[in-house]
XYZ file of N, CA and C in Angstrom:
681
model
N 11.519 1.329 18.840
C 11.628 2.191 17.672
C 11.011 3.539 18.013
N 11.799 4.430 17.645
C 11.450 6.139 18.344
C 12.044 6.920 17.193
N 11.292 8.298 17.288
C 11.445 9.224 16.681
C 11.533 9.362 15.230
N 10.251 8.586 14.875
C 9.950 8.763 13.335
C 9.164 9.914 13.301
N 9.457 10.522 11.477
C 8.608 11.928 11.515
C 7.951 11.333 10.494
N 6.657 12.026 11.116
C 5.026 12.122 10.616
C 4.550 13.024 10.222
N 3.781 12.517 8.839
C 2.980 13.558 8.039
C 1.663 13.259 8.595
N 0.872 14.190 8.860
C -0.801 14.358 9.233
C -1.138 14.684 7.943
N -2.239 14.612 7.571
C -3.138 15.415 6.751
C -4.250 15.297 7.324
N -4.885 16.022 7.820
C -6.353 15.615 8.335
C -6.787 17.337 8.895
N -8.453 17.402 7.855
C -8.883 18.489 8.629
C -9.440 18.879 9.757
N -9.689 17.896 10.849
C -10.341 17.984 11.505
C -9.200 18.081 13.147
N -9.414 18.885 13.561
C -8.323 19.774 14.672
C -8.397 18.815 15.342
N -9.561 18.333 16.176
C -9.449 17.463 17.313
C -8.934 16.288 16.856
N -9.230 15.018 15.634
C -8.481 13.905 15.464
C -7.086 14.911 15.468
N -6.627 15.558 14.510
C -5.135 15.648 14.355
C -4.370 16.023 15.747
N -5.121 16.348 16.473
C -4.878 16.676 18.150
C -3.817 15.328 18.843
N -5.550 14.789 18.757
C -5.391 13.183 18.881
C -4.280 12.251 18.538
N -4.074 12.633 17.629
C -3.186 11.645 16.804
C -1.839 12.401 16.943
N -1.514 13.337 17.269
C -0.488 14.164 17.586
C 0.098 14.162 18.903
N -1.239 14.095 19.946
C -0.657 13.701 21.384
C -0.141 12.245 21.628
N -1.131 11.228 20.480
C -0.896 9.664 21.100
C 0.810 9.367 19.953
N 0.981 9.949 19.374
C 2.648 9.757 18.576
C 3.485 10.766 19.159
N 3.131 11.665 20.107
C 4.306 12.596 20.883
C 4.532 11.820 22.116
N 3.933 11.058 22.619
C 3.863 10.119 23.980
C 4.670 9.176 23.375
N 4.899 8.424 22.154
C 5.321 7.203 21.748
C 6.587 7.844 20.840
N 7.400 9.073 21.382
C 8.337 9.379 20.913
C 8.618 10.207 19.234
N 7.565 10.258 18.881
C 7.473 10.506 17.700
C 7.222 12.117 17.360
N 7.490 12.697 16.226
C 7.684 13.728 15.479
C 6.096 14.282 14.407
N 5.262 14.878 14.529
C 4.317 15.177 13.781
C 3.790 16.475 13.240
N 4.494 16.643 11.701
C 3.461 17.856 11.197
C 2.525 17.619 10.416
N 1.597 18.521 11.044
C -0.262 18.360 10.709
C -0.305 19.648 9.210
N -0.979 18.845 8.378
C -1.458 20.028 6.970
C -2.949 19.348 7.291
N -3.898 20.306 7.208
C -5.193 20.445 7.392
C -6.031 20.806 6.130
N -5.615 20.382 5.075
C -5.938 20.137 3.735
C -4.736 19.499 2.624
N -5.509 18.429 1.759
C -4.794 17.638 0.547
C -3.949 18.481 -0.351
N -4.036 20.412 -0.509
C -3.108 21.318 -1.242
C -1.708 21.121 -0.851
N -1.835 21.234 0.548
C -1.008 21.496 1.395
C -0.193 20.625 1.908
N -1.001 19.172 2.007
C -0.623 18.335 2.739
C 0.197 17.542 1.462
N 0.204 17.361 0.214
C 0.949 16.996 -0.763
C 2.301 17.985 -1.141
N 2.152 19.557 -0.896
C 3.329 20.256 -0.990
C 4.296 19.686 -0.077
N 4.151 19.569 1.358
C 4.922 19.636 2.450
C 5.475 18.087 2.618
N 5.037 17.046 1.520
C 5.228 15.540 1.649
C 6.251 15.674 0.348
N 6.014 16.553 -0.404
C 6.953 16.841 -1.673
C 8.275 17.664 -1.223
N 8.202 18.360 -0.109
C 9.401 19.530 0.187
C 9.584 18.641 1.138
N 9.752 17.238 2.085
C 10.162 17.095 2.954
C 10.140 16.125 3.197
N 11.415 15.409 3.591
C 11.057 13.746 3.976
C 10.401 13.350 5.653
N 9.728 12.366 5.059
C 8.593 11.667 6.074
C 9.195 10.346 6.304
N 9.162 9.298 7.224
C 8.802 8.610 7.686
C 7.631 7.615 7.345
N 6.876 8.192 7.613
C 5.183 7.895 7.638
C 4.665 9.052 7.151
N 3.827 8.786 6.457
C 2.365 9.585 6.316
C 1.056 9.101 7.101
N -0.081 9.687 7.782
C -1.071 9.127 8.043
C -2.409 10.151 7.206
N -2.961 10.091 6.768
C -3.921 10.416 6.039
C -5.218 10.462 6.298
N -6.330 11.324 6.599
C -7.292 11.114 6.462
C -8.393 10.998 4.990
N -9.216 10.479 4.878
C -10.179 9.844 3.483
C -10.850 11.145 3.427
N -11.596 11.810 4.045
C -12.196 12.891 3.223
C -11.837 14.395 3.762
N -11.381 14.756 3.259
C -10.864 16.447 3.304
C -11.536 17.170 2.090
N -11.377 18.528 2.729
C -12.279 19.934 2.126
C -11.903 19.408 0.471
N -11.044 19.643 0.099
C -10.313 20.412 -0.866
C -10.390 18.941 -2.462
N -10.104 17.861 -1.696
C -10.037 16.675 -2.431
C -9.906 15.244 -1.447
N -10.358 14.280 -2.177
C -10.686 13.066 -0.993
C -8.701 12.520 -1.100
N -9.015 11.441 0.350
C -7.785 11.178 0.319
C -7.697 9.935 -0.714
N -8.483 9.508 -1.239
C -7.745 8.621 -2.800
C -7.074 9.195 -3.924
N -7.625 10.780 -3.842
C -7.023 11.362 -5.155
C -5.381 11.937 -4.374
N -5.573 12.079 -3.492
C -3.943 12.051 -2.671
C -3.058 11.255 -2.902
N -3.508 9.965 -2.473
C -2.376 8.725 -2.714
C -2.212 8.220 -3.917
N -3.116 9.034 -5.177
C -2.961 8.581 -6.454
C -1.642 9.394 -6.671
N -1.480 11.081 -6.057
C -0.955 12.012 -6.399
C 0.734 11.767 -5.823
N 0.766 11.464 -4.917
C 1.850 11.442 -3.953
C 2.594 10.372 -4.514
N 1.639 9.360 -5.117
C 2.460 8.174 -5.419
C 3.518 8.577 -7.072
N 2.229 9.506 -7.614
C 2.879 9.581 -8.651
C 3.835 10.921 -8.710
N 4.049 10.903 -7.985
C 4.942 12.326 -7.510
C 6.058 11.014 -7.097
N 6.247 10.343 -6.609
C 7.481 9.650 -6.341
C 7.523 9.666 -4.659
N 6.497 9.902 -3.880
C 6.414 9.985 -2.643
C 6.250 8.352 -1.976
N 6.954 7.530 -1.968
C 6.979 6.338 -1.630
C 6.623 5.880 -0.082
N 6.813 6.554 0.859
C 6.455 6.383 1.980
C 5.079 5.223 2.506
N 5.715 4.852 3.640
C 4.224 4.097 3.686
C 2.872 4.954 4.197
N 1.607 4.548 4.115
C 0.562 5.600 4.246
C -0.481 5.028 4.864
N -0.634 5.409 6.146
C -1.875 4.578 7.014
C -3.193 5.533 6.787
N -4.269 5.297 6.089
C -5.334 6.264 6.075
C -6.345 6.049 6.782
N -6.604 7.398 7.569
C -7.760 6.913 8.666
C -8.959 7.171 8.126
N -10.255 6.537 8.372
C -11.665 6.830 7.720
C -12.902 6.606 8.834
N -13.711 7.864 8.778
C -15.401 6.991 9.738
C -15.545 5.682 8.421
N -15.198 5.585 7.584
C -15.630 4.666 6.587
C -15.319 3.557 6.442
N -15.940 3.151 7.588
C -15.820 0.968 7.855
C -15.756 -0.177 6.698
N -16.781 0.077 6.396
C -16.907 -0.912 5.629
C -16.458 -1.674 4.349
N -16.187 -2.715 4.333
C -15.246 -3.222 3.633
C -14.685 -3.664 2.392
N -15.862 -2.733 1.474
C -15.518 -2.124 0.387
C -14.553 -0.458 0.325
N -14.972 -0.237 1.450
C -14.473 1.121 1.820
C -13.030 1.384 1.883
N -12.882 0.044 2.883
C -11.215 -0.629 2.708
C -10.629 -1.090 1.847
N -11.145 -2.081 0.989
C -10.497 -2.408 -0.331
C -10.356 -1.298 -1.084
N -11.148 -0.127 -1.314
C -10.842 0.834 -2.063
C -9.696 1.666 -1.769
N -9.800 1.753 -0.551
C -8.464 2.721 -0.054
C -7.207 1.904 -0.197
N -7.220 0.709 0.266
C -5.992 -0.575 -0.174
C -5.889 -0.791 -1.618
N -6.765 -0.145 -2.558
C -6.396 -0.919 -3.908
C -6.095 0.530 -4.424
N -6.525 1.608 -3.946
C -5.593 3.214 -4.055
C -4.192 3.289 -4.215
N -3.683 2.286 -3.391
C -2.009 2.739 -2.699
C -2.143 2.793 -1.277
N -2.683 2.784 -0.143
C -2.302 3.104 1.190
C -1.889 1.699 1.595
N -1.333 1.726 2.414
C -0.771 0.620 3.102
C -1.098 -0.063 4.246
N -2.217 0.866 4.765
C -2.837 -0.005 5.711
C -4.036 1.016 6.185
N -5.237 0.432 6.237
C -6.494 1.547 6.698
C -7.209 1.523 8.023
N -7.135 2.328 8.937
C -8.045 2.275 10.248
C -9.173 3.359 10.211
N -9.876 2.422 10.671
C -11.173 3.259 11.186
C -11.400 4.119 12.303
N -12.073 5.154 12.292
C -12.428 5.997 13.738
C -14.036 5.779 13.737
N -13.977 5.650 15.193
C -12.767 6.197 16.231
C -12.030 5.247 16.753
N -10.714 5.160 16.954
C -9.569 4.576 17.156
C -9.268 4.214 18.186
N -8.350 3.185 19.218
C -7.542 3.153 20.440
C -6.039 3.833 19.970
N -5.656 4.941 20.691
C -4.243 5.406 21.081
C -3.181 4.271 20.781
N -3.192 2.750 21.600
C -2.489 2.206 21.179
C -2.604 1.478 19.693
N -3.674 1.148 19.326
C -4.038 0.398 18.234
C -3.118 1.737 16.857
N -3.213 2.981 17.012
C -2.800 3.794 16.114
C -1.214 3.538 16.182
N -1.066 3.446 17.304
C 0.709 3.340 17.546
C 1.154 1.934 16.727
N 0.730 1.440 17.148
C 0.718 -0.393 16.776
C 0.844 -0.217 15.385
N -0.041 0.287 14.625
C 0.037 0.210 12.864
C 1.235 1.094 12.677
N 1.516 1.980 12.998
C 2.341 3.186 12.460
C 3.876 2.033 12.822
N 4.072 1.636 14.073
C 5.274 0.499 14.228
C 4.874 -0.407 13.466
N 4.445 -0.697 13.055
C 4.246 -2.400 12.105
C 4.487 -1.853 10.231
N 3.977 -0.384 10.571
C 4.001 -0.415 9.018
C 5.631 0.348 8.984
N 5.774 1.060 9.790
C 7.614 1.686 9.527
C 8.567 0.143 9.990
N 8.416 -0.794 10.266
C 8.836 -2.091 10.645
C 9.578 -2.395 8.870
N 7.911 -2.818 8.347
C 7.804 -2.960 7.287
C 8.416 -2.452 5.977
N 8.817 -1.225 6.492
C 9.448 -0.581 5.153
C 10.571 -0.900 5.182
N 11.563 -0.838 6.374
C 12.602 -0.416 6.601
C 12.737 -1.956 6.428
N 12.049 -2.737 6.557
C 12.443 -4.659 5.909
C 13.119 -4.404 4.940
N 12.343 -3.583 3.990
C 13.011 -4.064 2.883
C 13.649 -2.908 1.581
N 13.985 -1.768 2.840
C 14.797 -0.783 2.272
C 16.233 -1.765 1.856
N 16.853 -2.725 2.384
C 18.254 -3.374 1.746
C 18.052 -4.057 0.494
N 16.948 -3.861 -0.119
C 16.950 -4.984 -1.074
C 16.218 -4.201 -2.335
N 17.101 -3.353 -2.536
C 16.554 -2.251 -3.817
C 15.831 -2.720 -4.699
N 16.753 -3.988 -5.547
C 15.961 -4.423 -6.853
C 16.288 -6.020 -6.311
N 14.921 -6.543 -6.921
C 14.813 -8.337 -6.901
C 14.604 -8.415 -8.430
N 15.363 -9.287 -8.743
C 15.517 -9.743 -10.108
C 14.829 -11.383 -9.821
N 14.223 -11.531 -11.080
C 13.964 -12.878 -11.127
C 13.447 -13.314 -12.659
N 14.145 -14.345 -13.083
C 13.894 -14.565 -14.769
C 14.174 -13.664 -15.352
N 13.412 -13.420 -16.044
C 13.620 -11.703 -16.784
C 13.056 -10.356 -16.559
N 12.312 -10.534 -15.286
C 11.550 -9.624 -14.638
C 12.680 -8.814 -13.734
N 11.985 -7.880 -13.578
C 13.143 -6.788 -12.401
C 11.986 -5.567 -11.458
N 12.312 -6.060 -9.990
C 11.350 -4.945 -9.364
C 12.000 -3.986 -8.935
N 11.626 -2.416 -9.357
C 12.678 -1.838 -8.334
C 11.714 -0.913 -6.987
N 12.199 -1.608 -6.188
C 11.372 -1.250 -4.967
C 11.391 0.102 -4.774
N 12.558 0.715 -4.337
C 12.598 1.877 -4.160
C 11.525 3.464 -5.249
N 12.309 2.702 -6.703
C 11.639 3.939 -7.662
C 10.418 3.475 -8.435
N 9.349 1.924 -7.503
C 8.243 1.530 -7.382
C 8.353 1.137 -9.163
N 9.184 0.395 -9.778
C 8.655 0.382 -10.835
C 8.960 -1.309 -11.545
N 8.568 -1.408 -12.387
C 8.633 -3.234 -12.639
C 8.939 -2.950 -14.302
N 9.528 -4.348 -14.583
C 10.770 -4.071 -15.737
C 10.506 -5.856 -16.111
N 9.856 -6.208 -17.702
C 10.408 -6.880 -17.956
C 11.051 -7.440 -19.486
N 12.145 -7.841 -19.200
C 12.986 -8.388 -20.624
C 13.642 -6.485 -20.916
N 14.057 -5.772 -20.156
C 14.060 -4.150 -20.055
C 13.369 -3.265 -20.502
N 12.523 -3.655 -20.534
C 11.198 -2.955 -20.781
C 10.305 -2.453 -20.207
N 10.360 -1.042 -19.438
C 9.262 -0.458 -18.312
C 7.803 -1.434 -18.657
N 7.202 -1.540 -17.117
C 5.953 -1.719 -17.418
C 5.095 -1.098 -16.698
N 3.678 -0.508 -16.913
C 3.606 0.621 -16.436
C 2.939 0.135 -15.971
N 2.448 0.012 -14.023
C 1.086 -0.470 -13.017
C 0.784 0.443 -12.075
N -0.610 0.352 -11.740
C -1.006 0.952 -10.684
C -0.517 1.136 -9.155
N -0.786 1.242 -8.700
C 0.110 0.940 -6.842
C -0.560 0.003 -6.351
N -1.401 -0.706 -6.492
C -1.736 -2.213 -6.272
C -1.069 -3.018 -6.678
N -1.146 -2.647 -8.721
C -0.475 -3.837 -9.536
C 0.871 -3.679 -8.865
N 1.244 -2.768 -8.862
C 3.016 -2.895 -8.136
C 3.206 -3.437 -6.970
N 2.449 -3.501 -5.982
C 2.329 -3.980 -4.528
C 2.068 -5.539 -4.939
N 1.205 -5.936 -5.538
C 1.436 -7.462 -6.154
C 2.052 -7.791 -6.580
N 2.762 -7.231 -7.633
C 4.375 -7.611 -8.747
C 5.467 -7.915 -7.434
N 5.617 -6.945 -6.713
C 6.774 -6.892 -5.469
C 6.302 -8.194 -4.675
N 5.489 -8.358 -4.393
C 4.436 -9.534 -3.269
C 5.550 -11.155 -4.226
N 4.464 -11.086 -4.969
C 5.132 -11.930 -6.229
C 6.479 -12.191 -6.814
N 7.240 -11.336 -6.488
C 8.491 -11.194 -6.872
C 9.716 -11.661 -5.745
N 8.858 -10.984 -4.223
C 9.656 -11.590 -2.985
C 9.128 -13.068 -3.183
N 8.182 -13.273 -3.547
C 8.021 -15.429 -3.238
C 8.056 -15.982 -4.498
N 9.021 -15.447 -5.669
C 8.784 -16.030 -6.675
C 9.483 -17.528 -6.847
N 8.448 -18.283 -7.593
C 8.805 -19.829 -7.618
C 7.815 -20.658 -6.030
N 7.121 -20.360 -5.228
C 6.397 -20.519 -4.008
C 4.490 -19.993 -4.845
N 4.127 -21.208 -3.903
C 3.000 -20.658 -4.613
C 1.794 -20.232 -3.856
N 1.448 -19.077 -3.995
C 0.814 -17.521 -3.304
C -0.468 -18.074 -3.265
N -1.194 -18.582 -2.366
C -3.164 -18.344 -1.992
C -3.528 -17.007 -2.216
N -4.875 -17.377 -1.938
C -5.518 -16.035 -1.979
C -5.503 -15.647 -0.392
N -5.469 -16.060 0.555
C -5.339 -16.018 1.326
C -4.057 -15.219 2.162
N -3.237 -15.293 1.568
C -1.776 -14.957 1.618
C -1.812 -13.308 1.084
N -2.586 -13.255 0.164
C -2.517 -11.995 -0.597
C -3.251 -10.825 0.250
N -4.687 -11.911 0.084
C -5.911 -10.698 1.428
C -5.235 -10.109 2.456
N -3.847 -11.081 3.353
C -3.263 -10.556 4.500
C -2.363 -9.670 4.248
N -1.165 -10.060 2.999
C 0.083 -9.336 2.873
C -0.117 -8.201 2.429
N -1.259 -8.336 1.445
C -1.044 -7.075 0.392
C -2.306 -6.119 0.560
N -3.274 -6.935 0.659
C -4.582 -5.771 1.293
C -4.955 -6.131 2.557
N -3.998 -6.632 3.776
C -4.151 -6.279 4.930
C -5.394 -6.537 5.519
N -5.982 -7.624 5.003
C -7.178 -8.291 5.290
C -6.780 -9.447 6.039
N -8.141 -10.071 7.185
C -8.202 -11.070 8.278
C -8.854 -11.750 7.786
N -9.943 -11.697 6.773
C -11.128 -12.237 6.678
C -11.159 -12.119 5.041
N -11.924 -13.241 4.415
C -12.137 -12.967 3.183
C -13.477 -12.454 2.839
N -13.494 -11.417 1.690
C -14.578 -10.082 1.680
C -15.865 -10.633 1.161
N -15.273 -11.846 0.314
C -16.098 -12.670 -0.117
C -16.316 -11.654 -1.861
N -15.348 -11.111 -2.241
C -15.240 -10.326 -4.058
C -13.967 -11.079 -4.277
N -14.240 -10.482 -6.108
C -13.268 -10.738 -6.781
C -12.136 -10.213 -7.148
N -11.659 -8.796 -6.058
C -10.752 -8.328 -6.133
C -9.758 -8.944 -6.239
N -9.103 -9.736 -5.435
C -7.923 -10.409 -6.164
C -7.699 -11.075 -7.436
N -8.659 -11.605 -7.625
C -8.787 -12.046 -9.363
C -8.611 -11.031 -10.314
N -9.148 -10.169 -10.433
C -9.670 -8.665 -10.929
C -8.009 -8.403 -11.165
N -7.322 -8.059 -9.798
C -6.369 -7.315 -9.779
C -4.734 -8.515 -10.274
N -4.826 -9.735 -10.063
C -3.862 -10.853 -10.763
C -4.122 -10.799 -11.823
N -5.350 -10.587 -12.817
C -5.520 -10.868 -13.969
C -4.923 -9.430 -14.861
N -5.175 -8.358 -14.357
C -4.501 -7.259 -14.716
C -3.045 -7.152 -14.329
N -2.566 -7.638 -13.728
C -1.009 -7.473 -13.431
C -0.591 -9.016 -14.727
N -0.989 -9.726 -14.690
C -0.914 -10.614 -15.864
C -0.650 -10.233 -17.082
N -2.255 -9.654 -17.625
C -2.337 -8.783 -18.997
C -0.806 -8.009 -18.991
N -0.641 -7.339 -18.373
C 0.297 -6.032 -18.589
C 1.858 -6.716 -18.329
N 1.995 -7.954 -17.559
C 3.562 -8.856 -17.893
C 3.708 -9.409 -18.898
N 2.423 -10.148 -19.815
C 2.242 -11.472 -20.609
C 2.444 -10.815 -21.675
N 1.624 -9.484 -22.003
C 0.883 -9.247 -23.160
C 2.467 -8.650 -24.169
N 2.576 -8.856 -25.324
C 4.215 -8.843 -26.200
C 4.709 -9.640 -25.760
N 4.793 -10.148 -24.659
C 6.240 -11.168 -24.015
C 5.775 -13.153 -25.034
N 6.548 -13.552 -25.376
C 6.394 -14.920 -25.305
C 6.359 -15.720 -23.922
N 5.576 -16.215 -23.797
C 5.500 -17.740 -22.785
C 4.884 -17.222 -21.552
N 3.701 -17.542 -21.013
C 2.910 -17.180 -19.726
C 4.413 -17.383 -18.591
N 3.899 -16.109 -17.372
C 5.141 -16.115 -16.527
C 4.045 -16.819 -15.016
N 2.652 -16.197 -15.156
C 1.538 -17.164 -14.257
C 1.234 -18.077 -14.561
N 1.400 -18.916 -13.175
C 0.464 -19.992 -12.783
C -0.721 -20.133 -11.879
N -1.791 -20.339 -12.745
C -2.885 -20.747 -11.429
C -3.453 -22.091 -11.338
N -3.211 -22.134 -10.217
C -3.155 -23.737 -9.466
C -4.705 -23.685 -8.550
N -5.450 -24.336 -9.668
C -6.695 -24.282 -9.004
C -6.901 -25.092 -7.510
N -7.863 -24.340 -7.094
C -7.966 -24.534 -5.685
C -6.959 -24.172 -4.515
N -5.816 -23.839 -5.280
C -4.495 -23.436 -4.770
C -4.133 -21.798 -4.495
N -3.732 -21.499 -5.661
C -3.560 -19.629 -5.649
C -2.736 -19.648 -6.957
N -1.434 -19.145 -6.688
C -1.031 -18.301 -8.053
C 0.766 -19.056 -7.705
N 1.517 -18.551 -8.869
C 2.551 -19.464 -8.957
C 3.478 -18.071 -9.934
N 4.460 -17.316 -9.712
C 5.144 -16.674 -10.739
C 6.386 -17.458 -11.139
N 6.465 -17.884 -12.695
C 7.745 -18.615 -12.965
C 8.522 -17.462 -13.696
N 9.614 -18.050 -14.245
C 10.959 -17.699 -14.672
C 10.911 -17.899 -15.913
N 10.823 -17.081 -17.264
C 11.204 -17.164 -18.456
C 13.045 -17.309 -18.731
């Protein structure tokens, strides 16, 4: 896979250097914006591929970015890089909207590796616009979830779970399954983010609708049925 174009945002010359020489070696296309003003105009005037992102810039951090971009209709997937390890640090940036988070300082290949795994990923499931199931409807593309025709309005998590949920609906989802697919976790963090974040995607399907559409199967994980 060659010649995807890349959005940078990152202020700092030498990473964007970096990250510019190790995706021009691996065939790839990269323009660098060196602030979040800028780097959201040029993702709005221009189609991307990928975005890669850095977490803290001059102007505004990169969470208030991927809040912005998302709600701008900028769907792309978004790898955000951070000195910020730790693994609240990550859940925050994963429960933002990004799609997958690395830390610096980085391996050349390890950066290549995510950027192929996550454009892999999209392009899965660019053929499959909308998944219908019961009376629910996801539409992947214009990120939005529908049920009995009725917009429902979620965050870019809750939507990244609705879609999660929606590709295995009727199969029943661990927590385990979720930490990997959806927040890109190896290890469990040992919080209640996934609870936190099922119970709110719940509220906002259940709440007007007749008849629970979750199941939780204790000791098990989660279960989406079919009204």
């Amino acid at each position: 896979m060659t010649g995807l174009k890349i959005l940078h945002i990152e202020d700092d010359e030498q990473t964007a250097e970096t990250v510019r020489d190790s995706m021009t070696i691996a065939g790839d296309s990269v323009t660098w914006s060196s602030n979040g003003t800028d780097g959201l105009r040029t993702a709005a005037s221009s189609e991307f591929d990928l975005i890669i992102l850095d977490r803290m810039l001059p102007d505004m951090s990169g969470i208030d970015i991927i809040g912005k971009l998302r709600e701008a209709g900028v769907d792309v997937p978004v790898l955000m890089l951070s000195a910020l390890g730790r693994t609240e640090n990550r859940i925050e940036g994963l429960d933002a909207g990004v799609d997958d988070y690395l830390t610096k300082p980085f391996e050349h290949e390890e950066l290549i590796a995510r950027v192929r795994a996550l454009h892999r990923r999209a392009s899965g499931q660019a053929h499959s616009a909308v998944i219908i199931f019961g009376d629910m409807e996801c539409h992947i593309k214009a990120r939005t979830a529908h049920r009995q025709g009725q917009h429902i309005a979620l965050s870019p998590k809750e939507f990244e779970l609705f879609k999660y949920f929606m590709q295995n609906a009727g199969e029943v989802i661990t927590r385990e399954m979720l930490l990997r697919d959806v927040w890109n976790l190896n290890f469990d963090p040992q919080t209640n983010v996934i609870d936190v974040n099922v119970g709110r995607l719940r509220r906002k399907l259940e709440d007007g609708f007749d008849g629970a559409i979750f199941e939780t199967i204790w000791g098990a994980g989660y279960r989406l049925l079919a009204r």
